[in-house]
Amino acid sequence: MAIEINNLRRLLHTVEALSELGPALAAKREFSETARLMLSAVMEAARAREGTLFLFSDKPAILTSASSQGFALLPDPAFIPLLPKHVHALTAAQGPIVLNPSTYPVFLSSNGNVAPELFKCLAPLKAGGALAGMVALGRRSGDALYETSELDALELLCTYIALAVHNHSLTLTIAQRVSENLRLMASLHGFYDTALEAFATAIDVKHVNIHGHSLRVGRYAAAIGEAMGMQASEVAALRSAGYLHDIGKVAVDRRLFSKPGALDPEEFREMADHTTVGHQIVSSVQFPWPKIPEIVRWHHERNDGSGYPDKLGQNDLPMPVRIVGVADSFDAMTSARPYRGPLSIGSALNDLVRMSPQKFDPNVVQGLLIQVRRDAVGSNRSPLIEGIPVNIAAGDIDHLAATLQHKVSHAKAYLT
Ligand SMILES: [Fe+2]
């Protein structure tokens, strides 16, 4: 009885540990750590000395290790190609499988860089009826056999792990696909605005309520750069960075964009991961403008360190990052959300001035004011802001500019 209670405690403890890991796995850099924690939890529950967590990908069907512990000589990564009969057998298995010499060829091939005989017990990871990965355990202390209680614990834990692994593969696949497309485009005669515009439109298709967001952010960022006296090449880089800043959103669950209320902490984390996932995507592409990856990663950072994902402060944020941050916020404020209507141009500018320099760079906001003023007096060749009335008089913009100017000259006092 004492043993059973201990088992139960151990089981509860590990389930608790796993559920805390949650689905926050969008970013690759976090997954290796999560994989390690999940594997430790499983090995503790099954009292295994050796174990490997494999991820499955089809086309071609192959298991690749994501984390491994205890094996003396396991290659990293270890991989095992699978034949259709193996995939079928692993998918059809009900719960963990204790292996013996006659069952190895049923579940695994020996064509990989690891001998199947190293494993004593397999737990296929399935999500939505499809194979997502596999936990393979080796020897236990004293070479003991795997008993029913360990197998039960393993089965329970593996339902959690399967979801996490599945979630991770989904994210990775989408991010990889997008990155591949971008690379392809970059290899064709450099980058053209029109090609990037098409990309920006594709990113926004997902946000049912924010159509055209990326295109507008690109336009606003370029206009701010121009008003700040930047060179043509820098302005072009800002436009492209604006087009691509939210590219990581291709990996965010679509339903989060139309959720009528505020996001819960878990959902917020998933949404926030679009910065790091986006960074991963664009980092593998050779852009003519080297700053794109950092702009994609840091466009939600704020001067006072309250942003994400790296909580950088004012001095760590390059000017193009600050510019895209303001352009992004301005468009977010003036666009409708499922839970609120759009702010007017005047109110949005007011808010930006109010939040400078704590959140935003006053010089950047000043650049935006210059451009909106040109719209207000009709001196922009083509208006910067389309589809919403510029309901603020030039005099009011001048007043905001003066307030901002005052803040710039007293920046230290405001940055507390
Ligand atoms: Fe964003």
PDB file of C-alpha atoms in Angstrom, residues 44-186:
ATOM      1  CA  GLU A  44      11.299   9.792 -13.078  1.00  0.00           C
ATOM      2  CA  ALA A  45       7.768   8.415 -13.312  1.00  0.00           C
ATOM      3  CA  ALA A  46       8.945   5.214 -15.017  1.00  0.00           C
ATOM      4  CA  ARG A  47      12.142   5.093 -12.952  1.00  0.00           C
ATOM      5  CA  ALA A  48      14.185   4.730 -16.103  1.00  0.00           C
ATOM      6  CA  ARG A  49      17.925   5.357 -16.220  1.00  0.00           C
ATOM      7  CA  GLU A  50      18.017   5.923 -19.952  1.00  0.00           C
ATOM      8  CA  GLY A  51      15.514   7.688 -22.176  1.00  0.00           C
ATOM      9  CA  THR A  52      15.069   9.612 -25.417  1.00  0.00           C
ATOM     10  CA  LEU A  53      12.300  11.849 -26.646  1.00  0.00           C
ATOM     11  CA  PHE A  54      11.861  11.581 -30.413  1.00  0.00           C
ATOM     12  CA  LEU A  55       9.913  13.864 -32.732  1.00  0.00           C
ATOM     13  CA  PHE A  56       8.228  12.304 -35.744  1.00  0.00           C
ATOM     14  CA  SER A  57       8.018  13.878 -39.160  1.00  0.00           C
ATOM     15  CA  ASP A  58       6.546  12.200 -42.188  1.00  0.00           C
ATOM     16  CA  LYS A  59       7.759  12.715 -45.768  1.00  0.00           C
ATOM     17  CA  PRO A  60      10.112  11.063 -45.205  1.00  0.00           C
ATOM     18  CA  ALA A  61       8.936   9.172 -42.127  1.00  0.00           C
ATOM     19  CA  ILE A  62      11.643   9.597 -39.530  1.00  0.00           C
ATOM     20  CA  LEU A  63      12.059   9.858 -35.777  1.00  0.00           C
ATOM     21  CA  THR A  64      14.637  12.430 -34.639  1.00  0.00           C
ATOM     22  CA  SER A  65      15.757  12.838 -31.032  1.00  0.00           C
ATOM     23  CA  ALA A  66      14.889  16.115 -29.320  1.00  0.00           C
ATOM     24  CA  SER A  67      16.344  15.197 -25.949  1.00  0.00           C
ATOM     25  CA  SER A  68      18.218  12.258 -24.530  1.00  0.00           C
ATOM     26  CA  GLN A  69      19.460  11.289 -21.079  1.00  0.00           C
ATOM     27  CA  GLY A  70      21.474   8.461 -19.596  1.00  0.00           C
ATOM     28  CA  PHE A  71      22.566   6.590 -22.722  1.00  0.00           C
ATOM     29  CA  ALA A  72      26.330   6.294 -22.854  1.00  0.00           C
ATOM     30  CA  LEU A  73      26.793   6.493 -26.610  1.00  0.00           C
ATOM     31  CA  LEU A  74      23.791   7.977 -28.296  1.00  0.00           C
ATOM     32  CA  PRO A  75      24.447  10.234 -31.308  1.00  0.00           C
ATOM     33  CA  ASP A  76      22.949  13.710 -31.158  1.00  0.00           C
ATOM     34  CA  PRO A  77      20.638  13.858 -32.933  1.00  0.00           C
ATOM     35  CA  ALA A  78      19.733  10.211 -33.058  1.00  0.00           C
ATOM     36  CA  PHE A  79      17.419   9.308 -35.902  1.00  0.00           C
ATOM     37  CA  ILE A  80      15.451   6.261 -36.973  1.00  0.00           C
ATOM     38  CA  PRO A  81      13.863   6.152 -40.434  1.00  0.00           C
ATOM     39  CA  LEU A  82      10.535   4.295 -40.382  1.00  0.00           C
ATOM     40  CA  LEU A  83       8.779   2.155 -42.958  1.00  0.00           C
ATOM     41  CA  PRO A  84       4.999   2.503 -43.400  1.00  0.00           C
ATOM     42  CA  LYS A  85       4.487  -0.713 -41.383  1.00  0.00           C
ATOM     43  CA  HIS A  86       6.400   0.822 -38.427  1.00  0.00           C
ATOM     44  CA  VAL A  87       4.379   4.015 -38.560  1.00  0.00           C
ATOM     45  CA  HIS A  88       1.228   1.950 -38.679  1.00  0.00           C
ATOM     46  CA  ALA A  89       2.262  -0.264 -35.745  1.00  0.00           C
ATOM     47  CA  LEU A  90       3.285   2.723 -33.580  1.00  0.00           C
ATOM     48  CA  THR A  91       0.087   4.596 -34.424  1.00  0.00           C
ATOM     49  CA  ALA A  92      -2.109   1.564 -33.707  1.00  0.00           C
ATOM     50  CA  ALA A  93      -0.443   0.719 -30.370  1.00  0.00           C
ATOM     51  CA  GLN A  94      -2.657   1.247 -27.353  1.00  0.00           C
ATOM     52  CA  GLY A  95      -0.338   2.656 -24.710  1.00  0.00           C
ATOM     53  CA  PRO A  96       3.330   1.904 -24.039  1.00  0.00           C
ATOM     54  CA  ILE A  97       4.988  -1.175 -25.507  1.00  0.00           C
ATOM     55  CA  VAL A  98       7.523  -3.332 -23.687  1.00  0.00           C
ATOM     56  CA  LEU A  99       9.922  -4.590 -26.320  1.00  0.00           C
ATOM     57  CA  ASN A 100      11.463  -8.026 -26.737  1.00  0.00           C
ATOM     58  CA  PRO A 101      13.754  -9.371 -29.480  1.00  0.00           C
ATOM     59  CA  SER A 102      10.843 -10.452 -31.674  1.00  0.00           C
ATOM     60  CA  THR A 103       9.019  -7.086 -31.533  1.00  0.00           C
ATOM     61  CA  TYR A 104      11.883  -4.723 -32.459  1.00  0.00           C
ATOM     62  CA  PRO A 105      11.336  -5.092 -36.231  1.00  0.00           C
ATOM     63  CA  VAL A 106       7.597  -4.566 -35.795  1.00  0.00           C
ATOM     64  CA  PHE A 107       8.047  -1.030 -34.468  1.00  0.00           C
ATOM     65  CA  LEU A 108      11.491   0.208 -35.486  1.00  0.00           C
ATOM     66  CA  SER A 109      13.927  -0.103 -38.337  1.00  0.00           C
ATOM     67  CA  SER A 110      17.645  -0.490 -37.821  1.00  0.00           C
ATOM     68  CA  ASN A 111      18.465   1.887 -40.674  1.00  0.00           C
ATOM     69  CA  GLY A 112      19.151   4.868 -38.432  1.00  0.00           C
ATOM     70  CA  ASN A 113      22.217   5.830 -36.457  1.00  0.00           C
ATOM     71  CA  VAL A 114      20.973   4.100 -33.309  1.00  0.00           C
ATOM     72  CA  ALA A 115      20.369   0.408 -32.586  1.00  0.00           C
ATOM     73  CA  PRO A 116      16.714  -0.307 -31.659  1.00  0.00           C
ATOM     74  CA  GLU A 117      17.951  -2.862 -29.117  1.00  0.00           C
ATOM     75  CA  LEU A 118      19.014   0.005 -26.834  1.00  0.00           C
ATOM     76  CA  PHE A 119      15.347   0.582 -26.053  1.00  0.00           C
ATOM     77  CA  LYS A 120      13.338  -1.562 -23.674  1.00  0.00           C
ATOM     78  CA  CYS A 121      10.063   0.289 -23.736  1.00  0.00           C
ATOM     79  CA  LEU A 122       8.378   2.604 -26.266  1.00  0.00           C
ATOM     80  CA  ALA A 123       5.553   5.064 -25.736  1.00  0.00           C
ATOM     81  CA  PRO A 124       4.202   6.396 -29.045  1.00  0.00           C
ATOM     82  CA  LEU A 125       3.062  10.042 -28.824  1.00  0.00           C
ATOM     83  CA  LYS A 126      -0.159  10.608 -30.705  1.00  0.00           C
ATOM     84  CA  ALA A 127      -2.139  13.767 -31.333  1.00  0.00           C
ATOM     85  CA  GLY A 128      -5.431  13.712 -33.193  1.00  0.00           C
ATOM     86  CA  GLY A 129      -4.875  10.042 -34.010  1.00  0.00           C
ATOM     87  CA  ALA A 130      -1.590  10.721 -35.820  1.00  0.00           C
ATOM     88  CA  LEU A 131       1.921   9.904 -34.712  1.00  0.00           C
ATOM     89  CA  ALA A 132       3.710  12.990 -33.346  1.00  0.00           C
ATOM     90  CA  GLY A 133       6.716  11.420 -31.665  1.00  0.00           C
ATOM     91  CA  MET A 134       7.888   8.700 -29.328  1.00  0.00           C
ATOM     92  CA  VAL A 135       9.386   8.318 -25.894  1.00  0.00           C
ATOM     93  CA  ALA A 136      11.893   5.454 -25.882  1.00  0.00           C
ATOM     94  CA  LEU A 137      13.179   4.212 -22.557  1.00  0.00           C
ATOM     95  CA  GLY A 138      16.283   2.121 -22.022  1.00  0.00           C
ATOM     96  CA  ARG A 139      17.364   0.313 -18.909  1.00  0.00           C
ATOM     97  CA  ARG A 140      16.002   0.813 -15.396  1.00  0.00           C
ATOM     98  CA  SER A 141      18.070   0.709 -12.211  1.00  0.00           C
ATOM     99  CA  GLY A 142      19.299  -2.811 -11.638  1.00  0.00           C
ATOM    100  CA  ASP A 143      17.945  -3.765 -15.066  1.00  0.00           C
ATOM    101  CA  ALA A 144      14.476  -4.239 -13.572  1.00  0.00           C
ATOM    102  CA  LEU A 145      11.579  -4.807 -15.966  1.00  0.00           C
ATOM    103  CA  TYR A 146       8.940  -2.166 -16.653  1.00  0.00           C
ATOM    104  CA  GLU A 147       5.875  -3.033 -14.550  1.00  0.00           C
ATOM    105  CA  THR A 148       2.234  -2.102 -14.974  1.00  0.00           C
ATOM    106  CA  SER A 149       2.413   0.830 -12.545  1.00  0.00           C
ATOM    107  CA  GLU A 150       5.256   2.442 -14.509  1.00  0.00           C
ATOM    108  CA  LEU A 151       3.492   1.791 -17.786  1.00  0.00           C
ATOM    109  CA  ASP A 152       0.309   3.418 -16.485  1.00  0.00           C
ATOM    110  CA  ALA A 153       2.228   6.499 -15.373  1.00  0.00           C
ATOM    111  CA  LEU A 154       3.979   6.611 -18.710  1.00  0.00           C
ATOM    112  CA  GLU A 155       0.732   6.419 -20.644  1.00  0.00           C
ATOM    113  CA  LEU A 156      -0.816   9.241 -18.681  1.00  0.00           C
ATOM    114  CA  LEU A 157       2.188  11.510 -19.027  1.00  0.00           C
ATOM    115  CA  CYS A 158       2.512  10.779 -22.700  1.00  0.00           C
ATOM    116  CA  THR A 159      -0.891  12.281 -23.497  1.00  0.00           C
ATOM    117  CA  TYR A 160       0.457  15.620 -22.218  1.00  0.00           C
ATOM    118  CA  ILE A 161       3.763  15.238 -23.967  1.00  0.00           C
ATOM    119  CA  ALA A 162       2.103  14.283 -27.251  1.00  0.00           C
ATOM    120  CA  LEU A 163       0.155  17.540 -27.248  1.00  0.00           C
ATOM    121  CA  ALA A 164       3.251  19.585 -26.503  1.00  0.00           C
ATOM    122  CA  VAL A 165       5.240  17.828 -29.208  1.00  0.00           C
ATOM    123  CA  HIS A 166       2.426  18.156 -31.719  1.00  0.00           C
ATOM    124  CA  ASN A 167       2.081  21.847 -30.924  1.00  0.00           C
ATOM    125  CA  HIS A 168       5.784  22.339 -31.426  1.00  0.00           C
ATOM    126  CA  SER A 169       5.872  20.492 -34.769  1.00  0.00           C
ATOM    127  CA  LEU A 170       2.939  22.527 -36.051  1.00  0.00           C
ATOM    128  CA  THR A 171       4.641  25.782 -35.210  1.00  0.00           C
ATOM    129  CA  LEU A 172       7.920  24.662 -36.623  1.00  0.00           C
ATOM    130  CA  THR A 173       6.388  23.466 -39.849  1.00  0.00           C
ATOM    131  CA  ILE A 174       4.586  26.713 -40.522  1.00  0.00           C
ATOM    132  CA  ALA A 175       7.627  28.791 -39.580  1.00  0.00           C
ATOM    133  CA  GLN A 176       9.889  26.642 -41.740  1.00  0.00           C
ATOM    134  CA  ARG A 177       7.544  26.871 -44.694  1.00  0.00           C
ATOM    135  CA  VAL A 178       7.310  30.652 -44.472  1.00  0.00           C
ATOM    136  CA  SER A 179      11.056  30.967 -44.093  1.00  0.00           C
ATOM    137  CA  GLU A 180      11.569  28.754 -47.126  1.00  0.00           C
ATOM    138  CA  ASN A 181       9.249  30.943 -49.215  1.00  0.00           C
ATOM    139  CA  LEU A 182      11.018  34.087 -48.113  1.00  0.00           C
ATOM    140  CA  ARG A 183      14.401  32.595 -48.953  1.00  0.00           C
ATOM    141  CA  LEU A 184      13.115  31.635 -52.355  1.00  0.00           C
ATOM    142  CA  MET A 185      11.907  35.146 -53.010  1.00  0.00           C
ATOM    143  CA  ALA A 186      15.155  36.657 -51.779  1.00  0.00           C
TER     144      ALA A 186
END
